[in-house]
Coordinates of C-alpha atoms and ligand atoms in Angstrom, one line a residue:
M9 CA -18.4 15.7 -9.3
R10 CA -15.6 13.1 -8.8
K11 CA -16.7 9.5 -8.8
Q12 CA -18.6 8.2 -5.8
I13 CA -17.7 4.5 -5.3
A14 CA -19.1 1.7 -3.3
A15 CA -16.4 -1.0 -3.4
A16 CA -17.0 -4.5 -2.1
N17 CA -14.0 -6.4 -0.8
W18 CA -15.1 -10.0 -0.5
K19 CA -11.7 -11.1 0.8
M20 CA -11.2 -14.9 1.0
N21 CA -14.9 -15.7 1.4
L22 CA -17.6 -17.7 -0.4
T23 CA -17.7 -20.8 -2.5
L24 CA -18.5 -20.6 -6.2
Q25 CA -22.1 -21.4 -5.5
E26 CA -22.4 -18.7 -2.8
A27 CA -20.6 -16.2 -5.1
N28 CA -23.1 -17.0 -7.9
E29 CA -26.0 -16.4 -5.5
L30 CA -24.7 -13.2 -4.1
L31 CA -23.9 -11.7 -7.6
D32 CA -27.4 -12.8 -8.7
S33 CA -29.1 -11.1 -5.7
I34 CA -27.1 -7.9 -6.3
A35 CA -27.9 -7.8 -10.0
E36 CA -31.6 -8.5 -9.3
K37 CA -31.8 -5.5 -7.1
N38 CA -31.3 -3.4 -10.2
I39 CA -30.0 -0.4 -8.3
Q40 CA -29.5 2.3 -10.8
L41 CA -26.3 4.4 -10.5
S42 CA -25.9 8.0 -11.7
E43 CA -23.1 8.9 -14.1
D44 CA -20.9 9.8 -11.1
Q45 CA -21.4 6.6 -9.2
I46 CA -19.7 3.2 -9.5
A47 CA -20.1 -0.1 -7.6
V48 CA -16.9 -2.2 -7.7
F49 CA -16.7 -5.9 -6.7
A50 CA -13.3 -7.1 -5.6
V51 CA -14.0 -10.8 -5.7
P52 CA -11.5 -13.7 -5.3
F53 CA -9.5 -14.5 -8.5
P54 CA -11.5 -17.6 -9.5
Y55 CA -14.7 -15.6 -9.6
L56 CA -13.5 -12.7 -11.7
L57 CA -14.9 -13.9 -15.0
L58 CA -18.1 -15.0 -13.3
A59 CA -18.6 -11.6 -11.7
N60 CA -17.9 -9.8 -15.0
D61 CA -20.5 -12.0 -16.7
K62 CA -23.2 -11.6 -14.0
L63 CA -22.7 -7.8 -13.8
K64 CA -22.3 -7.1 -17.5
N65 CA -25.8 -5.7 -17.9
S66 CA -25.6 -3.5 -14.7
K67 CA -24.4 -0.1 -15.8
G68 CA -21.6 1.3 -13.5
Y69 CA -21.0 -2.1 -11.9
L70 CA -17.3 -3.2 -12.3
V71 CA -15.1 -5.9 -11.2
A72 CA -11.8 -5.7 -9.3
A73 CA -9.1 -8.0 -8.1
Q74 CA -7.8 -8.0 -4.6
N75 CA -4.1 -8.1 -5.4
C76 CA -1.7 -8.7 -8.2
F77 CA 2.0 -9.6 -8.5
T78 CA 4.8 -7.1 -9.1
K79 CA 6.1 -8.9 -12.3
E80 CA 4.3 -9.2 -15.6
S81 CA 4.9 -12.9 -16.3
G82 CA 7.4 -15.7 -15.5
A83 CA 8.2 -18.5 -13.1
Y84 CA 6.3 -17.2 -10.1
T85 CA 4.1 -20.2 -9.2
G86 CA 0.9 -19.2 -7.6
E87 CA 0.9 -15.5 -8.5
V88 CA -1.5 -13.6 -10.7
S89 CA -0.2 -10.8 -13.0
A90 CA -1.6 -7.5 -14.1
P91 CA -1.7 -8.5 -17.8
M92 CA -3.7 -11.6 -16.8
L93 CA -6.2 -9.4 -14.9
A94 CA -6.4 -6.9 -17.8
S95 CA -7.1 -9.8 -20.2
C96 CA -10.1 -10.8 -18.0
N97 CA -11.6 -7.3 -18.2
V98 CA -10.8 -6.4 -14.7
G99 CA -11.0 -2.6 -14.2
Y100 CA -9.5 -2.1 -10.7
V101 CA -7.1 -3.8 -8.3
I102 CA -6.9 -3.3 -4.6
I103 CA -3.3 -2.6 -3.7
G104 CA -1.8 -2.5 -0.2
H105 CA -4.7 -3.7 1.8
S106 CA -3.6 -3.8 5.5
E107 CA -4.1 -7.6 5.5
R108 CA -1.6 -7.9 2.7
R109 CA 0.8 -5.5 4.4
E110 CA 0.5 -7.5 7.7
Y111 CA 0.3 -11.2 6.6
F112 CA 2.3 -11.0 3.4
N113 CA 4.9 -8.4 4.3
E114 CA 4.0 -6.0 1.6
N115 CA 5.9 -2.7 2.2
N116 CA 5.7 0.7 0.6
F117 CA 8.4 -0.2 -1.9
T118 CA 6.7 -3.4 -3.0
L119 CA 3.5 -1.5 -3.3
S120 CA 5.1 1.1 -5.5
Q121 CA 6.0 -1.7 -7.9
K122 CA 2.5 -3.1 -7.9
V123 CA 1.1 0.4 -8.6
D124 CA 3.5 0.7 -11.6
V125 CA 2.5 -2.7 -13.0
C126 CA -1.2 -1.9 -12.7
L127 CA -0.9 1.4 -14.4
S128 CA 1.2 0.0 -17.3
N129 CA -1.6 -2.5 -17.9
N130 CA -4.5 0.1 -17.7
L131 CA -5.7 -1.2 -14.3
K132 CA -6.8 1.4 -11.8
P133 CA -5.3 0.9 -8.3
I134 CA -7.5 1.2 -5.3
F135 CA -4.6 2.1 -3.0
C136 CA -5.1 1.4 0.7
C137 CA -3.5 3.3 3.4
G138 CA -4.2 3.7 7.1
E139 CA -2.7 3.5 10.6
S140 CA -2.7 1.0 13.4
L141 CA -4.4 1.7 16.8
A142 CA -1.0 2.4 18.4
I143 CA -0.2 5.1 15.8
R144 CA -3.6 6.7 16.2
E145 CA -3.2 6.7 20.0
G146 CA 0.2 8.3 19.6
G147 CA -1.4 11.0 17.4
T148 CA 1.0 10.5 14.5
Q149 CA -1.5 9.1 12.0
N150 CA -1.3 12.0 9.5
G151 CA 2.5 11.7 9.0
Y152 CA 2.2 7.9 8.9
V153 CA -0.4 7.9 6.1
E154 CA 1.5 10.7 4.3
T155 CA 4.6 8.5 4.2
Q156 CA 2.6 5.5 2.9
L157 CA 1.4 7.7 0.0
K158 CA 4.7 9.3 -0.7
E159 CA 6.7 6.1 -0.8
S160 CA 4.3 4.2 -3.0
I161 CA 2.7 6.8 -5.3
F162 CA 4.6 10.0 -5.5
H163 CA 7.1 8.9 -8.1
L164 CA 4.2 9.1 -10.6
E165 CA 3.3 11.9 -13.0
A166 CA 0.2 13.9 -12.4
S167 CA -1.5 12.4 -15.4
Q168 CA -1.2 8.9 -13.8
I169 CA -2.7 10.0 -10.6
E170 CA -6.1 10.5 -12.3
N171 CA -6.4 6.8 -12.5
F172 CA -6.2 6.3 -8.8
V173 CA -8.7 5.6 -6.1
I174 CA -7.4 5.9 -2.5
A175 CA -9.0 4.0 0.3
Y176 CA -8.3 5.3 3.8
E177 CA -8.7 2.3 6.1
P178 CA -7.7 2.8 9.8
I179 CA -6.6 -0.8 10.7
W180 CA -8.2 -0.5 14.1
A181 CA -11.6 -0.2 12.4
I182 CA -11.3 -3.1 9.9
G183 CA -13.5 -6.0 10.8
T184 CA -13.7 -4.8 14.4
G185 CA -17.1 -3.3 14.3
K186 CA -15.3 -0.1 15.5
T187 CA -15.8 2.7 12.9
A188 CA -13.9 5.9 12.7
S189 CA -16.4 8.7 13.3
A190 CA -17.6 10.5 10.3
D191 CA -15.5 13.5 11.5
Q192 CA -12.4 11.4 12.0
A193 CA -12.8 10.1 8.4
Q194 CA -13.3 13.6 7.0
E195 CA -10.3 14.9 8.9
M196 CA -8.0 12.3 7.4
H197 CA -9.5 12.5 3.9
A198 CA -9.0 16.2 3.9
H199 CA -5.4 15.7 5.0
I200 CA -4.9 13.1 2.2
R201 CA -6.3 15.4 -0.4
N202 CA -4.1 18.2 0.9
V203 CA -1.0 16.0 0.6
F204 CA -1.9 15.3 -3.1
A205 CA -2.6 19.0 -3.6
E206 CA 0.8 20.0 -2.4
K207 CA 2.5 17.5 -4.7
Y208 CA 0.2 17.6 -7.8
G209 CA -1.9 20.7 -7.4
N210 CA -5.6 21.3 -6.5
E211 CA -7.1 20.1 -9.8
V212 CA -5.5 16.6 -9.5
A213 CA -6.2 16.4 -5.8
N214 CA -9.9 17.3 -6.3
S215 CA -10.3 14.7 -9.0
I216 CA -9.2 11.7 -6.8
S217 CA -11.9 9.6 -5.1
I218 CA -11.0 8.9 -1.5
L219 CA -13.0 6.0 0.0
Y220 CA -13.3 5.2 3.7
G221 CA -13.0 1.6 4.9
G222 CA -13.5 0.2 8.3
S223 CA -16.8 -1.4 9.5
V224 CA -19.0 0.5 7.0
K225 CA -22.5 -0.8 7.4
A226 CA -25.9 0.2 6.0
N227 CA -26.6 2.1 9.2
N228 CA -23.6 4.3 9.1
A229 CA -22.7 4.7 5.4
K230 CA -24.9 7.7 4.7
E231 CA -23.4 9.8 7.5
I232 CA -19.8 8.8 6.6
F233 CA -20.3 9.2 2.8
G234 CA -22.0 12.5 3.4
K235 CA -18.8 14.2 4.4
P236 CA -17.3 16.4 1.7
D237 CA -14.0 14.6 1.2
V238 CA -15.4 11.1 1.6
D239 CA -16.3 9.7 -1.9
G240 CA -17.7 6.3 -0.8
G241 CA -16.4 3.3 0.9
L242 CA -14.4 0.1 0.7
V243 CA -16.5 -2.5 2.4
G244 CA -15.5 -5.9 3.8
G245 CA -18.0 -7.8 5.9
A246 CA -21.1 -5.9 4.9
S247 CA -20.5 -6.5 1.2
L248 CA -21.2 -10.2 1.7
N249 CA -24.9 -9.5 2.2
A250 CA -26.8 -8.3 -0.9
S251 CA -29.4 -6.2 1.0
E252 CA -26.8 -4.6 3.2
F253 CA -24.5 -3.8 0.4
G254 CA -27.4 -2.6 -1.7
L255 CA -28.3 -0.1 1.0
I256 CA -24.6 1.0 1.1
I257 CA -24.6 1.6 -2.7
Q258 CA -27.7 3.7 -2.2
S259 CA -25.9 5.8 0.4
L260 CA -23.5 7.2 -2.1
K261 CA -23.8 10.9 -2.8
N262 CA -25.5 11.7 -6.1
Ligands
PEP29 C1 -11.9 -4.1 4.3 O1 -11.6 -5.3 4.3 O2 -11.3 -3.4 3.5 C2 -12.8 -3.6 5.3 C3 -13.0 -2.3 5.4 O3 -13.4 -4.6 6.1 P1 -14.7 -4.3 7.0 O4 -15.7 -3.5 6.3 O5 -15.2 -5.7 7.4 O6 -14.2 -3.6 8.2

């Protein structure tokens, strides 16, 4: 089975003390993961080392960054590079979250550069894609998401795609309490897998974990994750609560 992943996106939340408490509460739950399951914690940069330390004895619990810069080093005050993240034992990096696309003008080309710099530093991208409400209402979401994938990822070789996680996050469902239905998620995930299959073949397409993101909560995770092409979730708000996120981890397929 391809990896089933519960990924927490803390965004720009929590003080150091709060981060400590949340990581302790999660570790204390001692939720055992199967070989095919992973829990990923995308914490703010200042907490990466702390998170790695707190989760080091929890098998299958990994740490992610929420972003990285396109360049490897140099005079880019305030930025954080992929080699820096790799040196802090970070496994994954969220690339192209809709908030970065919207507030920091990240476009498909910028994101292709970020993807490249992650891969050349052995960091696995959790690549986000997804349409706005206007696009969904216009019925052109499939083509829109396909273009996002093609313009940022399809320059890569098949062997590099194995290191990818895709997160489908309809913008209209992020932080709004409005979730795509499990069927809407399945429909888009199947489309995404098909787009990968056309370019890279079925074997590669079937090996990619495709996560759903957008108001995933403990009370809807099982239904959404139960769909055949949904391999877990990228979770914002609900990941800030240990009990809630614990239940979401336990909703992964096994
Ligand atoms: C996200 O930030 O990736 C997200 C899906 O947020 P939320 O779960 O709060 O909708």
